[in-house]
Structures are given as structure tokens and as C-alpha cells.
mmCIF file of C-alpha atoms in Angstrom:
data_model
loop_
_atom_site.group_PDB
_atom_site.id
_atom_site.type_symbol
_atom_site.label_atom_id
_atom_site.label_comp_id
_atom_site.label_asym_id
_atom_site.label_seq_id
_atom_site.Cartn_x
_atom_site.Cartn_y
_atom_site.Cartn_z
ATOM 1 C CA MET S 1 -20.888 -40.863 -95.828
ATOM 2 C CA LYS S 2 -19.898 -44.106 -94.058
ATOM 3 C CA TYR S 3 -17.052 -46.231 -95.400
ATOM 4 C CA LYS S 4 -16.075 -49.821 -94.722
ATOM 5 C CA PHE S 5 -14.143 -49.884 -91.462
ATOM 6 C CA SER S 6 -11.314 -52.104 -92.733
ATOM 7 C CA VAL S 7 -10.627 -49.718 -95.630
ATOM 8 C CA VAL S 8 -10.554 -46.674 -93.345
ATOM 9 C CA PHE S 9 -8.347 -48.492 -90.828
ATOM 10 C CA MET S 10 -5.758 -49.676 -93.361
ATOM 11 C CA CYS S 11 -5.544 -46.315 -95.153
ATOM 12 C CA THR S 12 -5.182 -44.484 -91.845
ATOM 13 C CA LEU S 13 -2.560 -46.929 -90.571
ATOM 14 C CA ILE S 14 -0.462 -46.471 -93.719
ATOM 15 C CA LEU S 15 -0.778 -42.683 -93.433
ATOM 16 C CA PHE S 16 0.247 -42.894 -89.770
ATOM 17 C CA VAL S 17 3.424 -44.903 -90.517
ATOM 18 C CA VAL S 18 4.389 -42.575 -93.380
ATOM 19 C CA LEU S 19 3.864 -39.500 -91.193
ATOM 20 C CA VAL S 20 5.965 -40.934 -88.338
ATOM 21 C CA LEU S 21 8.853 -41.620 -90.729
ATOM 22 C CA PHE S 22 8.481 -38.176 -92.309
ATOM 23 C CA ALA S 23 8.499 -36.463 -88.892
ATOM 24 C CA LEU S 24 11.555 -38.458 -87.824
ATOM 25 C CA LEU S 25 13.560 -37.736 -90.976
ATOM 26 C CA ASN S 26 12.695 -34.057 -91.453
ATOM 27 C CA GLY S 27 13.611 -31.006 -89.419
ATOM 28 C CA LYS S 28 16.241 -28.290 -89.222
ATOM 29 C CA LEU S 29 18.786 -31.090 -89.617
ATOM 30 C CA GLY S 30 17.527 -33.635 -92.107
ATOM 31 C CA ILE S 31 18.222 -37.367 -92.077
ATOM 32 C CA SER S 32 18.189 -39.461 -95.210
ATOM 33 C CA SER S 33 16.426 -42.801 -95.181
ATOM 34 C CA ALA S 34 19.788 -44.444 -95.966
ATOM 35 C CA GLN S 35 21.309 -42.926 -92.818
ATOM 36 C CA LEU S 36 18.375 -44.141 -90.741
ATOM 37 C CA TRP S 37 18.653 -47.697 -92.062
ATOM 38 C CA HIS S 38 22.428 -47.598 -91.498
ATOM 39 C CA LYS S 39 21.783 -46.608 -87.900
ATOM 40 C CA ILE S 40 19.296 -49.475 -87.486
ATOM 41 C CA ALA S 41 21.684 -51.980 -89.097
ATOM 42 C CA THR S 42 24.903 -50.961 -87.337
ATOM 43 C CA GLY S 43 23.459 -49.634 -84.087
ATOM 44 C CA HIS S 44 25.777 -46.635 -83.786
ATOM 45 C CA ASP S 45 25.952 -43.216 -85.372
ATOM 46 C CA ASN S 46 26.522 -40.340 -82.965
ATOM 47 C CA GLN S 47 24.978 -37.645 -85.158
ATOM 48 C CA ILE S 48 21.882 -39.713 -85.924
ATOM 49 C CA ASP S 49 21.622 -40.733 -82.256
ATOM 50 C CA THR S 50 21.511 -37.087 -81.205
ATOM 51 C CA ILE S 51 18.818 -36.186 -83.748
ATOM 52 C CA ILE S 52 16.715 -39.225 -82.868
ATOM 53 C CA ASP S 53 16.999 -38.450 -79.143
ATOM 54 C CA LEU S 54 15.630 -34.983 -79.876
ATOM 55 C CA ARG S 55 12.822 -35.997 -82.255
ATOM 56 C CA LEU S 56 11.604 -39.438 -81.239
ATOM 57 C CA PRO S 57 10.445 -38.499 -77.692
ATOM 58 C CA ARG S 58 8.588 -35.543 -79.198
ATOM 59 C CA ILE S 59 6.936 -37.802 -81.773
ATOM 60 C CA ILE S 60 5.896 -40.288 -79.073
ATOM 61 C CA VAL S 61 4.436 -37.493 -76.920
ATOM 62 C CA ALA S 62 2.506 -36.105 -79.910
ATOM 63 C CA ILE S 63 1.105 -39.546 -80.801
ATOM 64 C CA CYS S 64 0.038 -40.340 -77.236
ATOM 65 C CA ALA S 65 -1.431 -36.883 -76.620
ATOM 66 C CA GLY S 66 -3.455 -36.994 -79.833
ATOM 67 C CA ALA S 67 -4.777 -40.486 -79.145
ATOM 68 C CA ALA S 68 -5.649 -39.712 -75.514
ATOM 69 C CA LEU S 69 -7.363 -36.380 -76.213
ATOM 70 C CA SER S 70 -9.378 -37.798 -79.122
ATOM 71 C CA VAL S 71 -10.728 -40.797 -77.212
ATOM 72 C CA ALA S 72 -11.406 -38.529 -74.232
ATOM 73 C CA GLY S 73 -13.374 -36.170 -76.479
ATOM 74 C CA ALA S 74 -15.441 -39.011 -77.944
ATOM 75 C CA TYR S 75 -16.362 -40.293 -74.491
ATOM 76 C CA LEU S 76 -17.074 -36.827 -73.083
ATOM 77 C CA GLN S 77 -19.490 -36.219 -75.956
ATOM 78 C CA ALA S 78 -21.245 -39.501 -75.125
ATOM 79 C CA VAL S 79 -21.347 -38.883 -71.368
ATOM 80 C CA LEU S 80 -22.598 -35.305 -71.598
ATOM 81 C CA LYS S 81 -24.775 -36.026 -74.666
ATOM 82 C CA ASN S 82 -23.241 -32.989 -76.295
ATOM 83 C CA PRO S 83 -21.477 -33.055 -79.682
ATOM 84 C CA LEU S 84 -19.605 -29.883 -78.698
ATOM 85 C CA ALA S 85 -17.974 -31.367 -75.585
ATOM 86 C CA ASP S 86 -14.183 -31.331 -75.491
ATOM 87 C CA ALA S 87 -11.666 -31.366 -72.638
ATOM 88 C CA SER S 88 -10.372 -27.926 -73.601
ATOM 89 C CA ILE S 89 -13.819 -26.345 -73.929
ATOM 90 C CA ILE S 90 -15.376 -27.597 -70.671
ATOM 91 C CA GLY S 91 -12.356 -26.728 -68.511
ATOM 92 C CA VAL S 92 -10.838 -30.184 -67.944
ATOM 93 C CA SER S 93 -7.522 -29.243 -69.569
ATOM 94 C CA SER S 94 -7.319 -25.939 -67.697
ATOM 95 C CA GLY S 95 -8.183 -27.653 -64.410
ATOM 96 C CA ALA S 96 -5.370 -30.154 -64.920
ATOM 97 C CA LEU S 97 -2.876 -27.371 -65.653
ATOM 98 C CA VAL S 98 -4.021 -25.300 -62.651
ATOM 99 C CA ALA S 99 -3.519 -28.309 -60.368
ATOM 100 C CA LYS S 100 -0.057 -28.851 -61.843
ATOM 101 C CA ALA S 101 0.857 -25.180 -61.349
ATOM 102 C CA LEU S 102 -0.419 -25.205 -57.749
ATOM 103 C CA VAL S 103 1.700 -28.226 -56.896
ATOM 104 C CA MET S 104 4.775 -26.685 -58.519
ATOM 105 C CA THR S 105 4.177 -23.524 -56.463
ATOM 106 C CA LEU S 106 3.186 -24.946 -53.069
ATOM 107 C CA MET S 107 4.436 -28.547 -52.959
ATOM 108 C CA PRO S 108 7.190 -29.090 -55.535
ATOM 109 C CA THR S 109 8.240 -32.325 -53.789
ATOM 110 C CA LEU S 110 5.023 -33.955 -55.087
ATOM 111 C CA PHE S 111 6.056 -33.404 -58.703
ATOM 112 C CA PHE S 112 6.421 -37.165 -59.294
ATOM 113 C CA TYR S 113 2.688 -37.608 -58.597
ATOM 114 C CA MET S 114 1.790 -35.160 -61.353
ATOM 115 C CA PRO S 115 -0.464 -37.527 -63.400
ATOM 116 C CA ILE S 116 -2.669 -38.144 -60.348
ATOM 117 C CA ILE S 117 -2.669 -34.475 -59.355
ATOM 118 C CA SER S 118 -3.536 -33.374 -62.888
ATOM 119 C CA PHE S 119 -6.344 -35.948 -62.954
ATOM 120 C CA ILE S 120 -7.815 -34.498 -59.754
ATOM 121 C CA GLY S 121 -7.547 -30.988 -61.203
ATOM 122 C CA GLY S 122 -9.331 -32.017 -64.391
ATOM 123 C CA LEU S 123 -11.951 -33.961 -62.466
ATOM 124 C CA LEU S 124 -13.236 -30.946 -60.517
ATOM 125 C CA PRO S 125 -14.654 -28.932 -63.476
ATOM 126 C CA PHE S 126 -16.011 -32.110 -65.075
ATOM 127 C CA THR S 127 -17.808 -33.132 -61.866
ATOM 128 C CA LEU S 128 -19.299 -29.655 -61.477
ATOM 129 C CA LEU S 129 -20.479 -29.603 -65.092
ATOM 130 C CA PHE S 130 -21.857 -33.139 -64.811
ATOM 131 C CA TYR S 131 -23.820 -32.147 -61.685
ATOM 132 C CA LEU S 132 -25.175 -28.937 -63.227
ATOM 133 C CA GLN S 133 -26.297 -30.725 -66.359
ATOM 134 C CA HIS S 134 -28.050 -33.434 -64.340
ATOM 135 C CA ARG S 135 -29.550 -30.946 -61.864
ATOM 136 C CA TYR S 136 -30.787 -28.299 -64.320
ATOM 137 C CA GLN S 137 -31.133 -30.376 -67.532
ATOM 138 C CA LEU S 138 -28.858 -28.044 -69.471
ATOM 139 C CA ASN S 139 -29.200 -28.143 -73.238
ATOM 140 C CA PRO S 140 -25.984 -28.471 -75.298
ATOM 141 C CA MET S 141 -25.607 -24.724 -75.841
ATOM 142 C CA ARG S 142 -26.051 -23.809 -72.168
ATOM 143 C CA MET S 143 -23.691 -26.575 -71.153
ATOM 144 C CA LEU S 144 -21.129 -25.169 -73.572
ATOM 145 C CA LEU S 145 -21.512 -21.704 -72.029
ATOM 146 C CA VAL S 146 -21.020 -23.103 -68.514
ATOM 147 C CA GLY S 147 -17.938 -24.976 -69.702
ATOM 148 C CA VAL S 148 -16.496 -21.877 -71.355
ATOM 149 C CA SER S 149 -17.113 -19.916 -68.132
ATOM 150 C CA MET S 150 -15.186 -22.496 -66.109
ATOM 151 C CA TYR S 151 -12.438 -22.475 -68.720
ATOM 152 C CA ALA S 152 -12.155 -18.676 -68.442
ATOM 153 C CA MET S 153 -11.983 -18.748 -64.630
ATOM 154 C CA LEU S 154 -9.407 -21.537 -64.563
ATOM 155 C CA ASN S 155 -7.375 -19.861 -67.290
ATOM 156 C CA GLY S 156 -7.278 -16.686 -65.201
ATOM 157 C CA MET S 157 -6.000 -18.670 -62.231
ATOM 158 C CA LEU S 158 -3.425 -20.322 -64.474
ATOM 159 C CA GLU S 159 -2.107 -16.979 -65.724
ATOM 160 C CA TYR S 160 -1.782 -15.765 -62.127
ATOM 161 C CA LEU S 161 0.121 -18.885 -61.047
ATOM 162 C CA THR S 162 2.427 -18.931 -64.059
ATOM 163 C CA ALA S 163 3.406 -15.312 -63.403
ATOM 164 C CA ASN S 164 5.710 -16.857 -60.799
ATOM 165 C CA PRO S 165 9.075 -17.521 -62.535
ATOM 166 C CA ALA S 166 9.441 -20.742 -60.521
ATOM 167 C CA VAL S 167 6.392 -22.223 -62.263
ATOM 168 C CA ARG S 168 7.220 -23.496 -65.716
ATOM 169 C CA LEU S 169 4.494 -25.474 -67.389
ATOM 170 C CA SER S 170 4.969 -27.624 -70.445
ATOM 171 C CA ALA S 171 5.829 -25.489 -73.470
ATOM 172 C CA GLY S 172 3.841 -27.556 -75.933
ATOM 173 C CA LEU S 173 5.711 -30.414 -77.596
ATOM 174 C CA SER S 174 9.137 -28.788 -77.791
ATOM 175 C CA LEU S 175 12.051 -29.917 -75.611
ATOM 176 C CA LYS S 176 10.492 -33.279 -74.780
ATOM 177 C CA VAL S 177 12.804 -35.967 -73.413
ATOM 178 C CA TRP S 178 12.531 -39.715 -72.925
ATOM 179 C CA LYS S 179 11.150 -39.222 -69.405
ATOM 180 C CA ASP S 180 8.172 -37.300 -70.809
ATOM 181 C CA ALA S 181 7.644 -39.939 -73.491
ATOM 182 C CA ALA S 182 7.709 -42.738 -70.910
ATOM 183 C CA GLN S 183 5.243 -40.965 -68.605
ATOM 184 C CA ILE S 184 2.649 -40.181 -71.246
ATOM 185 C CA SER S 185 3.045 -43.626 -72.849
ATOM 186 C CA VAL S 186 2.226 -45.371 -69.569
ATOM 187 C CA THR S 187 -0.763 -43.171 -68.693
ATOM 188 C CA THR S 188 -2.142 -43.299 -72.249
ATOM 189 C CA CYS S 189 -1.870 -47.099 -72.399
ATOM 190 C CA ILE S 190 -3.651 -47.421 -69.038
ATOM 191 C CA GLY S 191 -6.368 -44.998 -70.138
ATOM 192 C CA LEU S 192 -6.905 -46.682 -73.500
ATOM 193 C CA ILE S 193 -7.141 -50.132 -71.898
ATOM 194 C CA LEU S 194 -9.799 -48.781 -69.535
ATOM 195 C CA ALA S 195 -11.549 -47.086 -72.473
ATOM 196 C CA ILE S 196 -11.705 -50.376 -74.383
ATOM 197 C CA THR S 197 -13.323 -52.148 -71.414
ATOM 198 C CA VAL S 198 -16.318 -49.755 -71.464
ATOM 199 C CA ILE S 199 -17.047 -49.696 -75.204
ATOM 200 C CA PHE S 200 -20.333 -51.603 -74.755
ATOM 201 C CA GLN S 201 -21.430 -49.216 -71.998
ATOM 202 C CA ALA S 202 -20.483 -46.213 -74.159
ATOM 203 C CA ASN S 203 -22.768 -47.507 -76.916
ATOM 204 C CA MET S 204 -25.575 -47.864 -74.375
ATOM 205 C CA LEU S 205 -25.266 -44.181 -73.445
ATOM 206 C CA GLY S 206 -26.984 -43.413 -76.748
ATOM 207 C CA PHE S 207 -30.258 -44.688 -75.262
ATOM 208 C CA ASP S 208 -32.667 -42.413 -73.463
ATOM 209 C CA ASP S 209 -32.276 -42.611 -69.670
ATOM 210 C CA ARG S 210 -35.774 -44.060 -69.261
ATOM 211 C CA GLN S 211 -35.142 -46.734 -71.893
ATOM 212 C CA ALA S 212 -31.857 -47.660 -70.221
ATOM 213 C CA HIS S 213 -33.540 -48.020 -66.823
ATOM 214 C CA ASN S 214 -36.255 -50.206 -68.347
ATOM 215 C CA LEU S 215 -33.515 -52.453 -69.736
ATOM 216 C CA GLY S 216 -31.925 -52.666 -66.289
ATOM 217 C CA PHE S 217 -28.868 -50.672 -67.327
ATOM 218 C CA PRO S 218 -27.398 -48.449 -64.533
ATOM 219 C CA ILE S 219 -26.766 -45.596 -66.924
ATOM 220 C CA GLN S 220 -25.786 -42.938 -64.362
ATOM 221 C CA ARG S 221 -23.148 -45.179 -62.797
ATOM 222 C CA TYR S 222 -21.593 -45.991 -66.153
ATOM 223 C CA ARG S 223 -21.842 -42.394 -67.307
ATOM 224 C CA MET S 224 -19.747 -41.300 -64.331
ATOM 225 C CA TRP S 225 -17.247 -44.154 -64.789
ATOM 226 C CA ILE S 226 -16.770 -43.432 -68.503
ATOM 227 C CA GLY S 227 -16.435 -39.740 -67.674
ATOM 228 C CA LEU S 228 -13.672 -40.534 -65.170
ATOM 229 C CA ILE S 229 -11.779 -42.487 -67.834
ATOM 230 C CA ALA S 230 -12.128 -39.591 -70.283
ATOM 231 C CA VAL S 231 -10.898 -37.079 -67.705
ATOM 232 C CA PHE S 232 -7.928 -39.319 -66.838
ATOM 233 C CA LEU S 233 -6.929 -39.578 -70.503
ATOM 234 C CA ALA S 234 -7.230 -35.841 -71.125
ATOM 235 C CA SER S 235 -5.580 -34.714 -67.878
ATOM 236 C CA SER S 236 -2.604 -37.053 -68.141
ATOM 237 C CA ALA S 237 -2.015 -35.947 -71.741
ATOM 238 C CA VAL S 238 -2.258 -32.255 -70.872
ATOM 239 C CA ALA S 239 0.127 -32.692 -67.927
ATOM 240 C CA VAL S 240 2.905 -33.658 -70.357
ATOM 241 C CA ALA S 241 1.998 -32.106 -73.716
ATOM 242 C CA GLY S 242 0.195 -28.977 -72.553
ATOM 243 C CA ALA S 243 -3.256 -27.851 -73.655
ATOM 244 C CA MET S 244 -4.161 -28.971 -77.176
ATOM 245 C CA ALA S 245 -7.476 -27.315 -77.982
ATOM 246 C CA PHE S 246 -10.171 -28.823 -80.224
ATOM 247 C CA VAL S 247 -8.421 -32.148 -80.927
ATOM 248 C CA GLY S 248 -11.059 -33.954 -78.871
ATOM 249 C CA LEU S 249 -13.793 -32.012 -80.655
ATOM 250 C CA ILE S 250 -12.825 -32.469 -84.299
ATOM 251 C CA VAL S 251 -11.447 -36.022 -84.386
ATOM 252 C CA PRO S 252 -14.530 -37.848 -82.972
ATOM 253 C CA HIS S 253 -16.764 -36.055 -85.482
ATOM 254 C CA ILE S 254 -14.541 -37.152 -88.361
ATOM 255 C CA ALA S 255 -14.455 -40.720 -87.015
ATOM 256 C CA ARG S 256 -18.247 -40.949 -86.696
ATOM 257 C CA ARG S 257 -18.738 -39.504 -90.148
ATOM 258 C CA LEU S 258 -16.447 -42.142 -91.663
ATOM 259 C CA VAL S 259 -17.295 -45.311 -89.698
ATOM 260 C CA GLY S 260 -20.585 -44.643 -87.909
ATOM 261 C CA SER S 261 -21.423 -44.326 -84.215
ATOM 262 C CA ASP S 262 -20.333 -47.761 -82.937
ATOM 263 C CA TYR S 263 -17.719 -46.960 -80.286
ATOM 264 C CA LYS S 264 -15.810 -50.148 -81.057
ATOM 265 C CA LYS S 265 -14.895 -48.531 -84.377
ATOM 266 C CA VAL S 266 -14.922 -44.930 -83.174
ATOM 267 C CA VAL S 267 -12.331 -45.527 -80.431
ATOM 268 C CA ILE S 268 -9.897 -47.254 -82.807
ATOM 269 C CA CYS S 269 -10.289 -44.494 -85.383
ATOM 270 C CA CYS S 270 -9.902 -41.797 -82.721
ATOM 271 C CA VAL S 271 -6.585 -43.304 -81.610
ATOM 272 C CA LEU S 272 -5.180 -43.202 -85.148
ATOM 273 C CA PHE S 273 -6.839 -39.964 -86.296
ATOM 274 C CA GLY S 274 -5.857 -38.135 -83.106
ATOM 275 C CA ALA S 275 -2.258 -39.307 -83.286
ATOM 276 C CA ILE S 276 -2.056 -38.197 -86.921
ATOM 277 C CA ALA S 277 -3.699 -34.822 -86.200
ATOM 278 C CA VAL S 278 -1.348 -33.777 -83.387
ATOM 279 C CA LEU S 279 1.772 -35.216 -85.026
ATOM 280 C CA LEU S 280 0.904 -33.464 -88.294
ATOM 281 C CA ALA S 281 0.310 -30.152 -86.479
ATOM 282 C CA ASP S 282 3.634 -30.480 -84.658
ATOM 283 C CA THR S 283 5.538 -31.451 -87.808
ATOM 284 C CA LEU S 284 4.057 -28.549 -89.777
ATOM 285 C CA GLY S 285 4.952 -26.207 -86.921
ATOM 286 C CA ARG S 286 8.550 -27.402 -87.001
ATOM 287 C CA LEU S 287 8.932 -27.118 -90.769
ATOM 288 C CA MET S 288 6.999 -23.910 -91.512
ATOM 289 C CA SER S 289 9.960 -21.692 -90.660
ATOM 290 C CA ARG S 290 13.656 -22.214 -90.009
ATOM 291 C CA GLN S 291 13.810 -19.188 -87.677
ATOM 292 C CA PHE S 292 11.151 -20.315 -85.190
ATOM 293 C CA GLU S 293 8.634 -23.053 -84.487
ATOM 294 C CA VAL S 294 4.871 -22.666 -84.519
ATOM 295 C CA PRO S 295 3.523 -24.609 -81.503
ATOM 296 C CA ALA S 296 1.161 -27.445 -82.370
ATOM 297 C CA HIS S 297 -1.607 -26.065 -80.144
ATOM 298 C CA ILE S 298 -1.714 -22.847 -82.193
ATOM 299 C CA ILE S 299 -2.304 -24.844 -85.369
ATOM 300 C CA THR S 300 -5.061 -26.904 -83.707
ATOM 301 C CA VAL S 301 -6.744 -23.699 -82.493
ATOM 302 C CA ILE S 302 -6.588 -22.112 -85.965
ATOM 303 C CA ILE S 303 -8.231 -25.204 -87.474
ATOM 304 C CA GLY S 304 -10.541 -26.077 -84.577
ATOM 305 C CA GLY S 305 -12.020 -22.622 -83.956
ATOM 306 C CA PRO S 306 -13.791 -22.356 -87.328
ATOM 307 C CA TYR S 307 -14.938 -25.975 -87.014
ATOM 308 C CA LEU S 308 -16.567 -25.211 -83.649
ATOM 309 C CA ILE S 309 -18.356 -22.231 -85.206
ATOM 310 C CA TYR S 310 -19.536 -24.511 -88.022
ATOM 311 C CA LEU S 311 -20.941 -27.057 -85.548
ATOM 312 C CA ILE S 312 -22.726 -24.355 -83.535
ATOM 313 C CA CYS S 313 -24.294 -22.821 -86.663
ATOM 314 C CA LYS S 314 -25.266 -26.264 -87.939
ATOM 315 C CA GLY S 315 -26.969 -27.069 -84.629
ATOM 316 C CA ALA S 316 -28.726 -23.686 -84.539
ATOM 317 C CA TYR S 317 -30.018 -24.214 -88.084
ATOM 318 C CA ARG S 318 -31.397 -27.639 -87.178
ATOM 319 C CA ASN S 319 -33.140 -26.276 -84.075
ATOM 320 C CA GLU S 320 -34.698 -23.470 -86.116
ATOM 321 C CA TYR S 321 -35.747 -25.931 -88.822
ATOM 322 C CA GLN S 322 -37.372 -28.253 -86.284
ATOM 323 C CA GLN S 323 -39.290 -25.373 -84.682
ATOM 324 C CA ARG S 324 -40.794 -24.482 -88.064
#
């Protein structure tokens, strides 16, 4: 069911603001709204400063990671013409983390170039999958199997590299500092600006290749360019926040179901929905137990796994129905 975009946008924006305030005020050490406003009015409160310095960078990282991964997922699904495409499923996230681990092992002095290095690592599995799909005309299910195979291989490499005590990858969203928040904010803003510039081209990817060529639209060139933007968004987010499975799979489907398939609306909704999804998962993980935290990526896997199964079964049913 499609809803009016303005209604969806305003409701989501209100929910987003409420969730940010809730995440900021709640934790092992709670803050009252009166204390927060006192801090804003007076500008000094050592206890509140300490809590905010611990929570606010984490909130910013969660928001940026969710927005980046969701928009990346929407564009990957358009580029690969596969509703099951997601950075975590096709190996982009694992490739970015493997590149990061390799640099930390072999060339730790290049650590400051991590966004670029992670982008290159995520680009390799995407390029291979893009080539195989174009070369062998893989259907969505075969493409998914190839992506899962690359994910498994890269994950094996990642486990081998992280066995080295000197290699410490991002432990989810915990222990984030202002440096992490600044890095992911910059890369996410750059990626989203680039994503906005190709909205028209993303809508054109819905056409058949032959139709696009007849209209004079260089579809392969734009498909690769949009794919590069998606990989940059996903890789830069993973480099800071760690792997966050299924966010880029679930959020675009929800956005399209609510506002339709126009990427002008889908991208805006993905930014808000993705930010809410990851921030909500992180906040729930923090508040579920006082003894330990449940990492946000575990919550996204628990929710996303069944949803992937649902999409696969739904697609299989449609194929069987069409054959009859």
C-alpha cells in the first residue's frame, strides 16, 4: 500500500527526533530532560558532558551507518536488478573489512587512508559480481549464490587476519569517539550528495537495456557509476561501524512499499528509515540488559534473516505461479 510521501516523511522525521532524544537520555546512567536542557542553557555540567561524549558519537555513527547502508542497498538492487542485493550479502562489507585488516597488518601507517582502502576492498567483489552477471546473465537467485560464496571466502580471510592480536576491527557501535563520528559523517555526506545527483539515472535503470539504448541512455555507464557510489557508501560505513547485515536489504523494501519506486522519494526515505533502524537496534542492545550489551548487528541479523527467507520464498512462489 502506497501512502502520500509528505505524510510518511513527517511521521518518520518526528519518530527520528524522538528516538535520538530517547537514545541520548537513556542508558546505564540516565539523564533527565531537565538536566539536558540545563546543560544546553548553561553550557557546563561535567557529569552530563561525560555521558554526552560517550553517547552522542555513538548515536551519530549509528545514524550515518544506517543511512549509508540503506541508500547503498537501494542502489545495489537497482544496479544488479535484484531485490535481494545487499552490501552484506554480496560481499561488499566483507571486502571492505578484509582490506582494512590487511592494511592494519601489513601497512599500519596507511591507517588514515582507511575510507579509500575500504572502498577499494568493497569494490573488488562488486566488480566481480557485476562482470559475472553481465557475462553469464545470472538470474537473481544465482547472483545471490555467487554473492554468498564471495562473502564466505572473504569472511574466512577476515577470520584468519583478525586472529592476529594486533588487528582490532571495529567492535560494532560501542566505544565510538568523536573522531569516528567525524569520519563517518564526512564520508556519508559525500556519498549521499553523489547519490542525489544520480536519482534520475537510477530511475532509468528500471528500463530494459534495449529500451534504454533506443532512448539514447548509456545504461551500462550509469549502472557502473551508481554501483560505485553504492559501494563507497557501504564500505565507508562498514569501515567505522562494522558489518551491519540486512539493513540495506530490508529498508529499501519498506521504503518502496510505502512511497513507490521513484528514487527521489526512496532515497529520502532510506536515509530516515535506515538511521532509525540502526539507532533503534543499538539502543535496544544497550537497554536490554544492564550486565552486557547486545551488539546492533546481532539484532539486525535476527530480524533480517527471516525477512530474507520470506523474500526468497515469495520470489520462488511467483516463479512457480508464472510457470503454471
